[in-house]
Amino acid sequence: MTDDVQARRRDPAAEGYPDDEYVEPVSAAEAARAGLRQLVELTGREPSVTTSLEATEDGWLVGVEVVEARRIPNSTDLLGLYEVELDIEGSLLGYRRVRRYQRGKSEVG
């Protein structure tokens, strides 16, 4: 991509946005990190991994797995899978737990 094309892509006026209305969207990597960080801050749970990332019309939907309860052996830890909804700037809109399961159990189906 040429420098001219890159400049036009980042220029809000070139995209038809007034300067005061244009919002630079976060990248996919930034959205994944923001979703994980914000869920951990709100729940106090130990993060495990980001499991999914989906661009939506209004921002991002991030799947985050967290440790909900430590057990011995750790293969029996309880994990929670959460969906974290972010706006285009990476700010939290909401979250919900979609599944709770034991680490060592495989998914059937």
C-alpha positions as a printed NumPy array, in Angstrom:
array([[  0.   ,   0.   ,   0.   ],
       [  1.385,   3.416,  -0.905],
       [  1.859,   6.197,   1.621],
       [ -0.822,   8.22 ,  -0.164],
       [ -3.39 ,   5.434,   0.223],
       [ -2.478,   4.958,   3.896],
       [ -2.837,   8.699,   4.517],
       [ -6.304,   8.741,   2.913],
       [ -7.405,   5.719,   4.978],
       [ -6.482,   7.458,   8.232],
       [ -7.786,  10.868,   7.193],
       [-11.307,  11.237,   8.656],
       [-12.181,  13.986,   6.177],
       [-11.3  ,  11.647,   3.277],
       [-13.795,   9.123,   4.657],
       [-16.622,  11.648,   4.937],
       [-16.439,  12.171,   8.711],
       [-16.323,  15.61 ,  10.288],
       [-13.179,  15.923,  12.455],
       [-15.142,  16.022,  15.713],
       [-17.196,  12.868,  14.932],
       [-14.493,  10.49 ,  13.724],
       [-13.331,   7.831,  16.17 ],
       [-10.245,   5.748,  15.451],
       [-11.295,   2.128,  15.988],
       [ -9.102,  -0.145,  18.087],
       [ -7.308,  -2.953,  16.304],
       [ -8.277,  -6.59 ,  16.77 ],
       [ -5.277,  -7.171,  19.046],
       [ -6.132,  -4.112,  21.141],
       [ -9.76 ,  -5.269,  21.42 ],
       [ -8.677,  -8.74 ,  22.576],
       [ -6.39 ,  -7.265,  25.242],
       [ -9.028,  -4.748,  26.358],
       [-11.71 ,  -7.417,  26.669],
       [ -9.495,  -9.653,  28.785],
       [ -8.245,  -6.794,  30.969],
       [-11.675,  -5.301,  31.616],
       [-13.291,  -8.644,  32.472],
       [-10.513,  -9.461,  34.937],
       [-10.842,  -6.009,  36.541],
       [-14.597,  -6.429,  36.982],
       [-14.727, -10.033,  38.14 ],
       [-11.431, -10.354,  39.989],
       [-10.965, -13.726,  38.292],
       [ -7.639, -15.069,  37.066],
       [ -7.373, -14.802,  33.28 ],
       [ -6.694, -17.915,  31.283],
       [ -6.925, -17.033,  27.587],
       [ -8.785, -15.064,  24.936],
       [-10.705, -17.729,  23.015],
       [-12.409, -15.754,  20.262],
       [-12.672, -12.35 ,  18.667],
       [-15.415, -11.158,  16.355],
       [-15.939,  -7.77 ,  14.749],
       [-19.519,  -6.565,  15.117],
       [-21.39 ,  -3.647,  13.598],
       [-20.78 ,  -1.564,  16.743],
       [-17.394,  -2.877,  17.919],
       [-16.057,  -6.225,  19.088],
       [-17.23 ,  -9.415,  20.784],
       [-14.377, -11.059,  22.706],
       [-14.486, -14.568,  24.173],
       [-12.469, -14.813,  27.392],
       [-11.775, -17.875,  29.532],
       [-11.07 , -17.301,  33.23 ],
       [-10.298, -19.561,  36.188],
       [-13.329, -19.447,  38.476],
       [-12.101, -21.948,  41.092],
       [ -8.687, -23.514,  41.616],
       [ -8.649, -27.212,  42.483],
       [ -6.109, -29.957,  43.037],
       [ -5.178, -31.357,  40.607],
       [ -5.379, -28.296,  38.355],
       [ -6.955, -30.419,  35.615],
       [-10.151, -30.165,  37.683],
       [-10.138, -26.332,  37.932],
       [-13.488, -24.692,  37.164],
       [-13.299, -22.374,  34.171],
       [-15.769, -19.829,  32.895],
       [-16.185, -18.715,  29.311],
       [-17.374, -15.112,  29.002],
       [-18.451, -12.947,  26.088],
       [-17.253,  -9.382,  26.46 ],
       [-18.875,  -6.742,  24.27 ],
       [-16.787,  -3.677,  23.42 ],
       [-17.58 ,  -0.57 ,  21.419],
       [-15.423,   0.518,  18.488],
       [-13.06 ,   2.397,  20.841],
       [-12.548,  -0.669,  23.065],
       [-14.774,   0.507,  25.928],
       [-16.843,  -2.104,  27.752],
       [-20.522,  -2.293,  26.833],
       [-21.295,  -5.495,  28.737],
       [-20.287,  -9.059,  29.516],
       [-21.908, -12.37 ,  30.347],
       [-20.83 , -15.865,  31.284],
       [-21.903, -18.269,  28.561],
       [-20.478, -21.47 ,  29.961],
       [-18.892, -22.972,  33.075],
       [-16.932, -26.215,  32.906],
       [-14.158, -28.295,  34.398],
       [-10.75 , -27.88 ,  32.757],
       [-10.184, -31.595,  32.137],
       [-13.596, -32.281,  30.566],
       [-13.824, -32.312,  26.808],
       [-16.771, -30.805,  25.014],
       [-19.209, -33.334,  23.564],
       [-20.905, -32.654,  20.245]])
